[in-house]
Amino acid sequence: MAIKLNVNGREVEADVAPDTPLLWVLRDHLGLTGTKYGCGGGYCGACTVHLGGAAVRSCQLPVSGVASSAIDTIESLAERHPELVDTWVQNNVAQCGYCQAGQLMSAAALLDGNASPTDADIDAAMSGNICRCGTYVRIRASIHAAAERRAEGGSA
Amino acid sequence: MNAITNLSPNLSRRGFLGISGVFVLGACVPGCAPTPQAKLATGTLTPNLFLTLTPDGTVRVLSHRSEMGQGIRTALAQIVADELDADWSRVQVDQADGDRKYGDQNTDGSRSILLNYDRLRSAGATARLMLRQAAANHWQVPLAEVAAQNHEVIHAKSDRRLGYGDLAGEAALLPVPEQAPLKESAEHRYIGNKAVHVDAADIAHGKGTFGADLTLPNMATAVVVRCPWLGGGVKNIANQPTDVPGLIGIEVLDPSPSAGPVFAPLGGAAVIAEDTYTAMRVARDLQIEWTESANHAFDSGVLSASLRQALEQPGTPVPNSEKGDVDAAFAAGGTELSATYETPFLAHAPMEPPVAVANVTAEGCTVNAPLQDPQSARGLIASWLGYAAEEGEKVTVTPTLLGGAFGRKSKPDFALEAVELSKRLKRPVRVQWLREDDIRHDYFHAASAQRHRAIISDRGHPAAWLQRTAFPSITTVFAAAANAPAEWELEMGFSNLPYAVENQRMESAGIRPGVRVGWLRSVCNIFHAFSANVFADEMAAAAGRDAIEHRLEILPAGGKLTVPGMQPPEGHELDVDRLRHVIERVRALSEWDRPRAEGVGLGFAVHHSFRSYVATVLEASVAEGRPKVANAYVVLDCGTYVNADTCVAQMEGAVVFGLSLALHGNIGMKEGAVVQSNFHDYPMLRMSEAPATTVELVPAQGRLPAGVGEPGVPPVAPALVNALYAATGARYRALPIKV
Ligand code: FES
Ligand code: FES
């Protein structure tokens, strides 16, 4: 069944069964492999994307339920959050990197709703994202740093 | 003479090119013909396996080790670039296929820098020497007068300079020198400093290629349903679906015998589809009847009871481990302390579950997969396909980025599944393990038990110390008859226990498990460091002593330690002074003597593994019935290190990894089947539980490089147990900790 989607600002179409989770539509049918499979059960956050601006677990979202909401993935994140992505790079946040698309998408959604999150805000927003490599302290520091850079209004 | 000096002695090569863009034509005044020796040959310099310099000045470093987050692709490039005096911004990293010509490629055991530091330094230094020689020849000046500096060779006397890219072709014509001078460590500018990982930008833009990210034309995806117990195979599939759109078919894979051929697939029913989700959905609904195997009766609880029982009897002594007379010392009496410690099976659970892409054709086989050892995988794949020894080059194995591994991906069983299915289907096949497959069908970190018994003085010093360990050995995967722990497993924190004890003996016992076991980040060090560090803490507590003060007292005074059992490589003998130093440093770093709030405790542990020394202090309390770790302090002495920032990151990660296993990690088996299946029942530490972490690196001081990826893990769990004891007075001797 052909389903129309709005992904990273573009209209795209995928021919999939309606119960197919958005994760697999992105990965297998649209070639957007930046979004990762980690558990398929909503536990790990590796598959996090933005749906209408909110962080969602794409492995838990049947594509039929997406309707016309805007979907944004890691592939377009740097356009909207250059400070965040750059801070991540400069701080060597990623180790293996497999969880990091999900981490970044959760972090971006947090910053979209909260320009200067506290540690407690970060705990609340980021605890759905597992990092087996254990990059949490750098994620925390980099969210704070990116928030500051954004507040200063540039990539200083 | 050459065109540049003839025309304009003061014009630098770079400036000149900047004006003309084309060297030969632009260099000549009208009517001038370039003489042959005046022209620098254009070409690519490849003085060895690891380095290529192209005419545009790009340095390509070949990483023959696999990247799994430990930053090895960056570190290897830093080493080469430093000795080459390259401009870091012009260095790129390529990934090597598995090939014997590179030497050891088994990215495992925290050895990549240890094994490759010298040879990669000389790879860079050789190229630097050749570039200098090429420039000296070109300018007709003595070699000693030209220096390499940041991608250029400079002749200061005449103020001339040539870029590396321009010199590459000329240098390539020179014989490769057998020896090239290495820099003094004070001259290093990349080695020992931070570099942003070469893959960091790709990863942050969603562009890094992991195992599942590669798509080949006409590729199918398979999800394999495996027998819950080891050794069982498909007897019958009750519901063979046929009319599912996208479903290609179901292939039955035979189970391999429980031990050998090494790393053979487990067998099962492979559901093959055009896309992952179709394969997953069909696999989920398959009703399969399995054949029996003896492992169907396996129960991890029974195994743990057997391990505890084994500790009650004398085990196999570690050769030469007996010092003094332990039995006489116990018979003579005194304050006796004894305790039993237990740790469970663990699953690796790398964030990226096993996945592999294989394409078997009449010509050969290519595999792209997150593999820790592409070279051994290549050999196993060749023999799996029945290739003769001389046909080995028909197999190409290229590692992708590894989405975590921790030892899991040194076992290429998942790649062999893809190879077998591609061979049968005659098209490229990706095998995707689901998280449930990963948790249930791992090569599990072995469950274990230790018993420590000591006679202690009123200062808590051990006059006699008997230690026993029991666990299923990793060698059980390799040989059907194997049972006893191997000496290399005992060398991981058991036979090299560093304390000064007059009467001492070390004994071990093994058992055959009904599951596959395998090495997981820091391996047997996990349980040996756990039990020894907690027991030492118990000695101190029994005598009412400060744990760090006590520990420093029970260590030998200093110097290199002679240990029984397996011996360390030359130059890597356990150095008590270094052990003492990391303890002293972590005492300062954690402000150990500063009183903490009521209910908050500090716990300390120290361990030598993978030739490195790590001391850890955790600050913990119990809040709302759960352990809470607020701060972690880690001091690492890994000798000479390459990327300082990576070393810090590995310690940060090790704290999280260690806390995951200390607080949550528990895999159990009933009726042969693993009870857990996903992150809801095999939880990982999360952001809200992650402590603030402070790491200190001991300066390199010209020492041999040692391990970084693993040695941060062993001290974490015992430091937590000791901190909780300090906070609450309760002693937890089994992992995971249940308060
Ligand atoms: S893959 Fe979606 S939450 Fe884990
Ligand atoms: S960086 Fe490896 S799982 Fe997070």
PDB file of C-alpha atoms and ligand atoms in Angstrom, chain A residues 94-100 130-133 135, chain B residues 351, ligand 2:
ATOM      1  CA  ALA A  94      30.007   9.324  20.570  1.00  0.00           C
ATOM      2  CA  GLN A  95      31.886   6.184  21.289  1.00  0.00           C
ATOM      3  CA  CYS A  96      30.522   3.457  19.009  1.00  0.00           C
ATOM      4  CA  GLY A  97      27.917   5.959  17.876  1.00  0.00           C
ATOM      5  CA  TYR A  98      25.062   3.526  17.420  1.00  0.00           C
ATOM      6  CA  CYS A  99      22.787   5.143  20.002  1.00  0.00           C
ATOM      7  CA  GLN A 100      23.783   8.669  19.119  1.00  0.00           C
ATOM      8  CA  ILE A 130      20.231   3.809  26.455  1.00  0.00           C
ATOM      9  CA  CYS A 131      23.898   4.192  25.684  1.00  0.00           C
ATOM     10  CA  ARG A 132      25.674   0.896  26.202  1.00  0.00           C
ATOM     11  CA  CYS A 133      29.027   2.606  25.739  1.00  0.00           C
ATOM     12  CA  THR A 135      28.479   8.355  27.127  1.00  0.00           C
TER      13      THR A 135
ATOM     14  CA  MET B 351      23.660  -1.361  21.150  1.00  0.00           C
TER      15      MET B 351
HETATM   16  S1  FES C   2      27.875   5.412  21.825  1.00  0.00           S
HETATM   17 FE1  FES C   2      27.770   3.250  21.743  1.00  0.00          FE
HETATM   18  S2  FES C   2      25.801   2.848  22.505  1.00  0.00           S
HETATM   19 FE2  FES C   2      26.018   4.961  22.793  1.00  0.00          FE
END
